[in-house]
Every structure is written in structure tokens, then in C-alpha cells.
XYZ file of N, CA and C in Angstrom:
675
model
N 115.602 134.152 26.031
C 115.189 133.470 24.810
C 115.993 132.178 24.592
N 117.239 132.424 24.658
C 117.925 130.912 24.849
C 117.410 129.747 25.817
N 117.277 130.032 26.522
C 117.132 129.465 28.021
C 115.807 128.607 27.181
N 114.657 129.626 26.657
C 113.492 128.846 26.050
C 113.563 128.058 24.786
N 114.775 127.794 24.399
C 115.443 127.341 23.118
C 115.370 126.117 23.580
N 116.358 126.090 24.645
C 117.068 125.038 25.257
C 115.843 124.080 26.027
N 115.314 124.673 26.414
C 113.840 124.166 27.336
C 113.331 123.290 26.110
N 112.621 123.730 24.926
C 112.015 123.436 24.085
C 113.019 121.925 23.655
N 114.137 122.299 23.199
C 114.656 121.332 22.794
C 114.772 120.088 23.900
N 114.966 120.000 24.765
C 115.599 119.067 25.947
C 113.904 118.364 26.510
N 112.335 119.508 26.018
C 111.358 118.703 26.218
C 111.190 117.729 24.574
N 111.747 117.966 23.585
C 111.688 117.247 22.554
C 112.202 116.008 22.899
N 113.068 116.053 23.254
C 114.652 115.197 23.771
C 113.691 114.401 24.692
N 112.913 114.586 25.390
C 112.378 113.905 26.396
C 111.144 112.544 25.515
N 110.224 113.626 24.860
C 109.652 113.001 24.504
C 110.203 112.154 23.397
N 111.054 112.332 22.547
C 111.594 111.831 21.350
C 112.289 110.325 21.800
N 112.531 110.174 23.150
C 113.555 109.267 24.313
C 112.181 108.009 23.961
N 111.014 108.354 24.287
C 109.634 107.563 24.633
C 108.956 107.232 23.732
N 109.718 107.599 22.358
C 109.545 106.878 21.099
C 109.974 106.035 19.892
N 111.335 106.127 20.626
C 112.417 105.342 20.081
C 113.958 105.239 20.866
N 114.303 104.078 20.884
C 116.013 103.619 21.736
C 116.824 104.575 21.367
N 116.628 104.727 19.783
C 117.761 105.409 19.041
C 118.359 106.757 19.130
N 117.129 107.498 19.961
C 117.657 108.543 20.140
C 118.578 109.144 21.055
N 119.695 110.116 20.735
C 120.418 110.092 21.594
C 121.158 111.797 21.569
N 121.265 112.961 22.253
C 121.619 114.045 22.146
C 123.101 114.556 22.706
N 123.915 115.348 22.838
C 125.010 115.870 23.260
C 125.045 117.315 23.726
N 125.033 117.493 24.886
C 125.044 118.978 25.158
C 126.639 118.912 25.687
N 127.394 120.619 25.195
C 128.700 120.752 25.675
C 128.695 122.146 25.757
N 128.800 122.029 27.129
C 129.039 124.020 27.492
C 127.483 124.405 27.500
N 126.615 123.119 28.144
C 124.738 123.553 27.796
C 124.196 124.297 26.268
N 125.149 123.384 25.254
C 124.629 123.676 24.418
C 124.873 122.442 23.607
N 123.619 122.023 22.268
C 122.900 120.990 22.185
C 124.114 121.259 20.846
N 125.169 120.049 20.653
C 125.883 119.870 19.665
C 125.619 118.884 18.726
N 124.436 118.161 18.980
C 124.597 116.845 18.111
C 124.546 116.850 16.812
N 124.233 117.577 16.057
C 124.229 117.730 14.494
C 125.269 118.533 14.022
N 126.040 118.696 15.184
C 127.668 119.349 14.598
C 128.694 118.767 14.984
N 128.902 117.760 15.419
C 129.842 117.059 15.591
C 129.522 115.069 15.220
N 130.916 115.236 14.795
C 131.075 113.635 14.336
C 132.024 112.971 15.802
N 130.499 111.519 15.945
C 131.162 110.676 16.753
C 131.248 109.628 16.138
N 131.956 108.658 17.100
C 132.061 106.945 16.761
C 131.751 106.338 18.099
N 131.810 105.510 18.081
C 131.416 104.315 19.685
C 132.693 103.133 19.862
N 132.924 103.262 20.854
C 134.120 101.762 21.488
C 133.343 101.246 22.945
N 133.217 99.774 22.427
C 133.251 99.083 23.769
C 132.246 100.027 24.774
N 130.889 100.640 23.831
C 130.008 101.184 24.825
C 129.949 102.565 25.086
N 131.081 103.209 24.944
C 131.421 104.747 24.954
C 131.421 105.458 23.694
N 130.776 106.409 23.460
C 130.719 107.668 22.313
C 132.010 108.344 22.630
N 132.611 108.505 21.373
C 134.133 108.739 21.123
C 133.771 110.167 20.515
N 134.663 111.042 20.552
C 134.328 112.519 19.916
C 136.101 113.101 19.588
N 135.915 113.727 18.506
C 136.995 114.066 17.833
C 137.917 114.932 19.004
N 139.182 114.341 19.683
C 139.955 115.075 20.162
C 139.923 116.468 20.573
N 140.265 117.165 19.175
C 140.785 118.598 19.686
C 139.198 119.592 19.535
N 137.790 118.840 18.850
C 136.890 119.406 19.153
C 136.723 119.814 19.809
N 136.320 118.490 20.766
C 135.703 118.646 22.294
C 136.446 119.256 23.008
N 138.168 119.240 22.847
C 139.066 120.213 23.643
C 139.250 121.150 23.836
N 138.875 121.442 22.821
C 139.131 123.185 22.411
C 137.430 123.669 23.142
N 136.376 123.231 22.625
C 135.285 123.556 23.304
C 135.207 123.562 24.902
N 136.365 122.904 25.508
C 136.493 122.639 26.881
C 137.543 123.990 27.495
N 138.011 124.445 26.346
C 138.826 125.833 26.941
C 140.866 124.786 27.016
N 140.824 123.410 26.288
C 141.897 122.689 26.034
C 143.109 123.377 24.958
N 144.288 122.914 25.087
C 144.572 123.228 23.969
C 145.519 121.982 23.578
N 145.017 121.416 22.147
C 145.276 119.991 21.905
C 146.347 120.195 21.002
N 147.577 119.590 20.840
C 149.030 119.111 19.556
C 148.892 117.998 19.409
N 149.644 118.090 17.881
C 149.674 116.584 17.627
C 151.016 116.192 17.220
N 152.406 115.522 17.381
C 153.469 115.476 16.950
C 153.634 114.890 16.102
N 153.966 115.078 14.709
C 153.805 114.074 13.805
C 155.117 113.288 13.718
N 156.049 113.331 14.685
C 157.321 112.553 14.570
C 156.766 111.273 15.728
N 156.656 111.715 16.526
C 156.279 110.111 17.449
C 154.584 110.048 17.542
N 154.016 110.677 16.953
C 152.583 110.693 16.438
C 151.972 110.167 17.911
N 152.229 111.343 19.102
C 151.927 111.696 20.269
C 150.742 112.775 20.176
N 149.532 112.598 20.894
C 148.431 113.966 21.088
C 148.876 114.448 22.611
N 149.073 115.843 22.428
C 149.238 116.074 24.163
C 147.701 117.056 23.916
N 147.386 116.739 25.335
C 146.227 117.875 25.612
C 146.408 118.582 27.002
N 146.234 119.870 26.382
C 146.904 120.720 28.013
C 145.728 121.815 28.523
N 146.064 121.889 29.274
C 144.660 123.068 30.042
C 145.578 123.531 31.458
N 146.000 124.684 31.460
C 146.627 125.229 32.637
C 147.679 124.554 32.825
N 148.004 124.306 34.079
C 149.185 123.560 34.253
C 149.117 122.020 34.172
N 147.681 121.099 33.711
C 147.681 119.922 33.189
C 148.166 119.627 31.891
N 148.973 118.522 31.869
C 149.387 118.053 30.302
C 149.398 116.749 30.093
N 148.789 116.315 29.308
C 148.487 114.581 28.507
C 149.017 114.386 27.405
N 149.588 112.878 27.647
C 150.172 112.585 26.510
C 149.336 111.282 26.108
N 148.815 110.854 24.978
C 148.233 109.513 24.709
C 148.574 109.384 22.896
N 148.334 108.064 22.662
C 148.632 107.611 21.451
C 147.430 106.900 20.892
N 146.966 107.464 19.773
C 146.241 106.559 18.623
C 146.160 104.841 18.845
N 145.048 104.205 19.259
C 145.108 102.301 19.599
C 145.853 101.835 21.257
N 146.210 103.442 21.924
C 146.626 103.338 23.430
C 145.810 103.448 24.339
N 145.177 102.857 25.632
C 144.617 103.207 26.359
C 145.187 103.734 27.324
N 146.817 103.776 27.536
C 147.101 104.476 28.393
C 147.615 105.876 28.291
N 147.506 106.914 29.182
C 148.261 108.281 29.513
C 148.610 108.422 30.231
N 149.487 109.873 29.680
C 150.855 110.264 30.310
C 150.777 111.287 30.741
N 150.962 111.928 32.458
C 151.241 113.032 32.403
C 152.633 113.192 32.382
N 153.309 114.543 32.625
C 154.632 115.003 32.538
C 155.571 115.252 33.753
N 155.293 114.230 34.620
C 155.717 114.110 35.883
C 156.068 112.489 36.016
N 155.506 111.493 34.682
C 155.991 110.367 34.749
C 155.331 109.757 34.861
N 153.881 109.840 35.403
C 152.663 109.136 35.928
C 152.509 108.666 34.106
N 151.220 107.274 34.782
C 150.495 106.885 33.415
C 149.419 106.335 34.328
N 147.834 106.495 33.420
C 146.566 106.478 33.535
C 146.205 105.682 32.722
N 144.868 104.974 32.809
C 144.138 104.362 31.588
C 142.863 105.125 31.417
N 142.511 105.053 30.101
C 140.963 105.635 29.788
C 140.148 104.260 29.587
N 138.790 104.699 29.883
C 137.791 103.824 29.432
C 138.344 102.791 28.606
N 138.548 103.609 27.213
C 139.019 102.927 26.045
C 139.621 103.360 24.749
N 140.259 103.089 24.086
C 141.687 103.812 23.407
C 140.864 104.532 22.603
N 141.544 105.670 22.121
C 141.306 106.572 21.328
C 141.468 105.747 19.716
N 141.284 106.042 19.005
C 141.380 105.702 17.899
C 141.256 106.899 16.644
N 141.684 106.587 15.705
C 141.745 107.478 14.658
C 140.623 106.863 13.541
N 139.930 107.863 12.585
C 138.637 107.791 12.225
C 138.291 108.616 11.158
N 138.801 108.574 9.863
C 138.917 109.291 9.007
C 139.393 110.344 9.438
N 140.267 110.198 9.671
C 141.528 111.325 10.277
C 141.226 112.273 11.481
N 140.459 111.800 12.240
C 140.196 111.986 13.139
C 140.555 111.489 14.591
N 141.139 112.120 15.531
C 141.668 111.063 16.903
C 140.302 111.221 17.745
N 139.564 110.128 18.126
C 138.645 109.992 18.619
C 139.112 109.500 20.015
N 138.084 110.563 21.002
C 138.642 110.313 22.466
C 136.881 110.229 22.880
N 136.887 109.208 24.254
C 135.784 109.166 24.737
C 135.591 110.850 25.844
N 134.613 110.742 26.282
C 133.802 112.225 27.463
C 135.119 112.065 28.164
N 135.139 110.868 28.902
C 135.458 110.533 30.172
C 137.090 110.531 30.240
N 137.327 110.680 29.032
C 139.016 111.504 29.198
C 139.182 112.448 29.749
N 138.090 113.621 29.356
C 138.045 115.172 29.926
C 137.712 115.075 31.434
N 136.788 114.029 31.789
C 136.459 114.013 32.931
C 137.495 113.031 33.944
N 138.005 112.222 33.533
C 139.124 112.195 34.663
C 140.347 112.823 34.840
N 140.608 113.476 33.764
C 141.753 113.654 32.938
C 142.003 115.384 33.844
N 140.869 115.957 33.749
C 140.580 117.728 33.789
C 139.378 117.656 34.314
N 138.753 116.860 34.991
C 137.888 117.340 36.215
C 136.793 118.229 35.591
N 136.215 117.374 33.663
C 135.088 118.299 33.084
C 133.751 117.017 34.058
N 132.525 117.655 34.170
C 131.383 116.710 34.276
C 131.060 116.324 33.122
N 130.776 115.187 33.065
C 130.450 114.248 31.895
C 129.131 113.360 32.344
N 127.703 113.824 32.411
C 126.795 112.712 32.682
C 125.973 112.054 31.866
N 125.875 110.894 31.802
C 125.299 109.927 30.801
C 123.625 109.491 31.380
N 122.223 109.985 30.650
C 121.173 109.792 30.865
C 120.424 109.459 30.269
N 120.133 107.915 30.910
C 119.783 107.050 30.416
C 117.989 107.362 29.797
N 117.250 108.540 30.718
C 115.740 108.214 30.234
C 115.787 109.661 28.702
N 116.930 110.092 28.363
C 116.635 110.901 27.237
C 117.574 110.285 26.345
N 118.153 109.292 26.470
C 119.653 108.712 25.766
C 120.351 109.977 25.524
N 121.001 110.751 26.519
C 121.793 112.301 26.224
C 122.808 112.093 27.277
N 123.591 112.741 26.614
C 125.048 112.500 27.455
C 125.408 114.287 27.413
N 125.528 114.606 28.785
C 125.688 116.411 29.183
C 126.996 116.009 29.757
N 127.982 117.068 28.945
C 129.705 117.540 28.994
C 129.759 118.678 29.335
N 130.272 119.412 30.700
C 130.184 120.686 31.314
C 128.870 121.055 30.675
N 127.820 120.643 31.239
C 126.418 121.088 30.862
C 125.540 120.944 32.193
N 126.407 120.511 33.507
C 125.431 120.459 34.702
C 124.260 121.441 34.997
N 124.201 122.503 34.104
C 122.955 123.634 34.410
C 121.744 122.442 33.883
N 121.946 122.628 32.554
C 121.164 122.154 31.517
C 120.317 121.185 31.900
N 121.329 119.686 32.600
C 120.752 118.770 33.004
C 120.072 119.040 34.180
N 120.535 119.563 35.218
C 119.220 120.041 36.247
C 117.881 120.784 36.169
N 118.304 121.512 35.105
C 116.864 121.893 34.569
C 115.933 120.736 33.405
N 116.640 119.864 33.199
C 115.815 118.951 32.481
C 115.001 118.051 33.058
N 116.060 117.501 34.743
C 115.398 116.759 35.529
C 114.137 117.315 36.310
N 114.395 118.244 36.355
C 113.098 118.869 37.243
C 111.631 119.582 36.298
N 111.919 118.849 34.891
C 110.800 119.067 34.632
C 109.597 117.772 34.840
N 108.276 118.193 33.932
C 107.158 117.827 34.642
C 107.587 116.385 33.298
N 107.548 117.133 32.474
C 108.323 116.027 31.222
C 109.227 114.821 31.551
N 110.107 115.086 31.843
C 110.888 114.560 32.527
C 110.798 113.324 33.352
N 109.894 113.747 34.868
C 109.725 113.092 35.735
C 108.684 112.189 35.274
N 107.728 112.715 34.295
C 106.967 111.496 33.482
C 107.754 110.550 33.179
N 108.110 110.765 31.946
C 108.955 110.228 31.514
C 109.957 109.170 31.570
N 110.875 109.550 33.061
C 111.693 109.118 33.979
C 110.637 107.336 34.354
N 109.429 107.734 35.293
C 108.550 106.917 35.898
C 107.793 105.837 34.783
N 107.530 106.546 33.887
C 107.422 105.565 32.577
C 108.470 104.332 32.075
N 109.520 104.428 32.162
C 110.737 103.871 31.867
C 111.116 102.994 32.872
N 110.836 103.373 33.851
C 111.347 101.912 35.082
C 109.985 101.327 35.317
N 108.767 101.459 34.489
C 107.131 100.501 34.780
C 107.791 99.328 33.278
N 106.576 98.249 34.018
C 106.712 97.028 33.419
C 106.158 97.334 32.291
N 106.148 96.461 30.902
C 105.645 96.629 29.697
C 104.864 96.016 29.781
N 103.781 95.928 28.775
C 102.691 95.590 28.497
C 102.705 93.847 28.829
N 103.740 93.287 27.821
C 104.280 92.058 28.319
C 104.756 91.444 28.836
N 105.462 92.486 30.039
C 105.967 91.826 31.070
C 104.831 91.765 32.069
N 103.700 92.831 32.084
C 102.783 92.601 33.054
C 101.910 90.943 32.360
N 101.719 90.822 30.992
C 101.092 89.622 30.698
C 101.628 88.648 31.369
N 103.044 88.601 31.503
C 103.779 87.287 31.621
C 103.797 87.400 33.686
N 103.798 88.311 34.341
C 103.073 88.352 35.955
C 102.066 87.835 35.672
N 100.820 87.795 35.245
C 99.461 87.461 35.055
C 99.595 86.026 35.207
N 100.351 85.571 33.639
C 100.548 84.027 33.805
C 100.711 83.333 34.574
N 101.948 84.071 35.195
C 102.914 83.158 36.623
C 101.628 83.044 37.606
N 100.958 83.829 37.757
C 100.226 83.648 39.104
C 99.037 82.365 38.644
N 99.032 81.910 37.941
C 98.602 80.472 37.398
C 99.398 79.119 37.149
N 98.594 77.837 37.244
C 99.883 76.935 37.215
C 100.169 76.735 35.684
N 101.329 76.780 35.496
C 101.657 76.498 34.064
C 101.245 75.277 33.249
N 100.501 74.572 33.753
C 99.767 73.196 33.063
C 98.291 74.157 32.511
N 98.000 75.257 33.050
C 96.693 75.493 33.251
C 96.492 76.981 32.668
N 97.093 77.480 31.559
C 97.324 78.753 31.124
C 96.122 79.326 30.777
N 95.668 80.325 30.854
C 94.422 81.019 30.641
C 94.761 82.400 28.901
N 93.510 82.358 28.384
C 94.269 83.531 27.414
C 93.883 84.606 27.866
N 94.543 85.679 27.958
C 94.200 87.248 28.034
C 94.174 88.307 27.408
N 93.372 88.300 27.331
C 93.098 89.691 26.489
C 93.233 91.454 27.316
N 94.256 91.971 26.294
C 94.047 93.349 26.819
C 92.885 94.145 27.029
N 92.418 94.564 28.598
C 90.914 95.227 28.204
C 91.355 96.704 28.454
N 92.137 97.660 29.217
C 92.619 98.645 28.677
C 94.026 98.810 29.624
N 94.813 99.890 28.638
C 96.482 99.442 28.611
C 96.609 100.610 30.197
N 95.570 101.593 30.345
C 95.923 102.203 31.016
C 96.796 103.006 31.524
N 96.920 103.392 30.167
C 98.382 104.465 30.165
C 98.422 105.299 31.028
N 97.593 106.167 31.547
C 97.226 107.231 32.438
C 97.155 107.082 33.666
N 97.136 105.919 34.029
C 97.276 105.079 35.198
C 98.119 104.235 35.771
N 98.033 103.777 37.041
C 99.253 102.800 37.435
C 99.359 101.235 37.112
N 98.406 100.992 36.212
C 97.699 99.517 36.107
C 97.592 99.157 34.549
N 97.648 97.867 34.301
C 97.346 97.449 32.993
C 95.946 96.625 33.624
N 94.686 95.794 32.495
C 93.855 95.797 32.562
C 93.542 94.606 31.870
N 92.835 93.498 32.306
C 93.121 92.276 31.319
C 91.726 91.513 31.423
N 91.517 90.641 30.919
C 90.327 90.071 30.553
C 91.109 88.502 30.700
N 90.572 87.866 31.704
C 90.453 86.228 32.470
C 89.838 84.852 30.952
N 90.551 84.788 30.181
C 89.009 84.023 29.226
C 89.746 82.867 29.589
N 88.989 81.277 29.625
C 89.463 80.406 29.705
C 88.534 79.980 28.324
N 88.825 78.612 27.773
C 88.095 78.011 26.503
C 87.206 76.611 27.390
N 85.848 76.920 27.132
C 84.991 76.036 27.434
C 84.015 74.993 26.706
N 84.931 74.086 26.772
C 84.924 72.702 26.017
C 82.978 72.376 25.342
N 82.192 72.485 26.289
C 81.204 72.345 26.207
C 80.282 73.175 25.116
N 80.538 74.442 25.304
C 80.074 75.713 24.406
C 81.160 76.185 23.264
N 82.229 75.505 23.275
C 83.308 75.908 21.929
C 83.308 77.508 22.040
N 83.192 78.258 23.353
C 83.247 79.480 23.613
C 84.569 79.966 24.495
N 85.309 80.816 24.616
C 85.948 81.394 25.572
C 84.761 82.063 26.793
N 85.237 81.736 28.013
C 84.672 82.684 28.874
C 85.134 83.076 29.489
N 84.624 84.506 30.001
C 85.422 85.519 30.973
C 85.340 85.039 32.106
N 86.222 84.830 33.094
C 87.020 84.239 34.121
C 87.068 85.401 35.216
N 86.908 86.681 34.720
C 87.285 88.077 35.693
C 88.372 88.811 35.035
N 88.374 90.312 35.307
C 88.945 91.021 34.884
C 90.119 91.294 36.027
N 91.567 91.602 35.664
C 92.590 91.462 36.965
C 93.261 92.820 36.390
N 94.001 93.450 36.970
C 95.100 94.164 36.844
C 96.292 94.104 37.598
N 97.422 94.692 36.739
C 99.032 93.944 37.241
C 99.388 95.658 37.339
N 99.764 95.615 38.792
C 100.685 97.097 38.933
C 101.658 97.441 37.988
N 101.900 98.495 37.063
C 102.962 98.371 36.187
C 104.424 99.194 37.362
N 104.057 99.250 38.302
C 105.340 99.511 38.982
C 105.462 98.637 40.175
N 105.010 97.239 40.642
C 105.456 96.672 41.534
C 105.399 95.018 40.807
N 104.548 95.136 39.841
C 104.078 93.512 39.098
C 102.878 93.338 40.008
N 102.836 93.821 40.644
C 101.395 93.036 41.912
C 100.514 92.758 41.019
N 99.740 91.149 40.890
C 98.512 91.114 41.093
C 97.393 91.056 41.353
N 96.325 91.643 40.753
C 94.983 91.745 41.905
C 93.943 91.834 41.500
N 92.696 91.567 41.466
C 91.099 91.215 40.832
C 90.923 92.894 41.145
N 90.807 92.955 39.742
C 89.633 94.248 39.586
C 88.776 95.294 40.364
């Protein structure tokens, strides 16, 4: 029953991706956290509250309030980093950089994924056709990719837009000599957009159809009807 939880949600996630930029999900431990946890963003990266995500990682996070040091430890790994620092410390003397500094956030120490993942060897993958970012969730995401959803989806997202196929159309004309086009069908279901040739004919104060062309929405090719 979970498993069909998770299915359900991650085909929402898919389609919800193909209707807006904005959307964006969090799975941790293959499970869908985004309406329970508070993030922030640096320089491109989703930041997540320290000892959350740590503790959800099997971490165990301190905070010293005398040199206002976070260590985060897991087995015999131990980190030391500071609030506005990008660098860490392990306890052997070494120092590392992260992506980008942690920061504090209504009292919150905000650390990016990719701490856990260089830091402690968690998977952290960032996917781009559901805007979802999977944290020790590698099940989850393999079962998302291999759906039928999905691979739509996926193939939808790297085809040209409506206006980028207009603007192929153009080019293949000389730019002194622009023709108008009209959409004749968008051809969603298909590999092709669909256009209507009209040029304006001086004589009859009419547009006329010129031929109907279509532009591959996955190579730009164009080609007469």
C-alpha cells in the first residue's frame, strides 16, 4: 500500500513538473517530506535545517554554544562547520568546502543535500524533469524513472516549444522576406508542430496560403507537409 502511495504521488510530481517551473518535491529515506520541512536556497542550492536532515540520515548533530561550532557525527565520521563558513573540519585536521555556507534562518542552521553527500557518502540526486531532489531515496527515484509518466514527460521537456519551432520556420526564409504563420495544429501527440505558409498579397488585400510545413519538435528539421 505504501509503495502505491508513493507511485501515486511521484506520478502527480510528474505531471504537476508539465504544468508549472515552480514545482518542486523532496524525498528523504523514499519518503516525500516537502510539506514538513522548512527550506531556504543559496547560490542555487536548497538549504535544509541541519540537525533535521541529520538526524533523518541516522546523524547525530551538537551545537556548542561557546565557539558556536555544529559538529555532525555518524560512526566514526565527525564535522565541524560554522554558521556564514563554507569550510569543514574533520578531527584529524583536514578542512573541506561545501557548495555553499550554511547559514542560520530563524534559528535555524541551514545546510545544503550535498553536505551529507560528500561529507557521509548520503545520495543526493537533483531532477530536473519533476523539479525533485531524492536524499537516500535511490529506490524511489528508479522507480519514478521507469515509469510510462515519466519517460513522457522526460521526452516532452528536451522538444522545442511552440516558438522555438516558429522561429526554425522563419530562419529557413530570408529575413527581408518574412512570411506569417499560423498555427494549424500543435500536435501534441505527435513529433511535429503544424503551420500554415500565408504570405500577404498586394493585389487581393488577402493573405494566401503558401503550403502547410512542419518543424520536428525534436531535431528543428524542416519539411513540407
Amino acid at each position: 500500500m505504501k509503495k502505491k502511495i508513493i507511485g501515486l504521488a511521484l506520478t502527480i510530481a510528474v505531471v504537476s513538473a508539465l504544468s508549472t517551473a515552480a514545482y518542486a518535491s523532496t524525498y528523504v529515506n523514499n519518503e516525500d517530506v516537502t510539506s514538513s520541512v522548512f527550506t531556504s536556497s543559496s547560490n542555487g542550492y536548497t538549504l535544509f535545517p541541519v540537525r533535521y536532515l541529520g538526524e533523518k540520515l541516522g546523524c547525530d548533530v551538537y551545537w556548542n554554544p561557546d565557539d558556536k561550532c555544529i559538529t555532525v557525527s555518524k560512526d566514526d565520521i565527525h564535522r565541524d562547520f560554522y554558521n556564514g563558513s563554507a569550510a569543514v573540519y574533520d578531527w584529524e585536521g583536514n578542512s573541506y568546502n561545501l557548495v555553499t555556507a550554511p547559514k542560520l534562518v530563524d534559528g535555524n542552521t541551514m545546510v545544503p543535500a550535498e553536505f551529507y553527500r560528500d561529507q557521509f557518502g548520503i545520495s543526493v540526486i537533483w531532477d530536473d524533469v519533476t523539479s525533485s531532489l531524492f536524499i537516500n531515496s535511490e529506490n524511489t527515484y528508479n522507480w519514478l524513472v521507469d515509469t510510462a509518466e515519466y519517460k513522457d514527460a522526460k521526452k516532452r521537456k528536451s522538444q522545442l516549444t511552440q516558438d522555438q519551432a516558429r522561429d526554425r520556420l522563419y530562419n529557413a526564409y530570408d529575413s527581408t522576406d518574412q512570411p506569417y504563420l499560423k498555427i494549424n495544429d500543435e500536435g501534441e501527440s505527435s513529433d511535429y508542430y503544424y503551420f500554415f505558409v500565408l504570405r500577404y498579397n498586394d493585389f487581393t488585400g488577402y493573405y494566401v496560403n503558401w503550403g502547410d510545413y512542419k518543424v520536428n519538435k525534436n531535431t528543428g528539421a524542416v519539411s513540407k507537409k
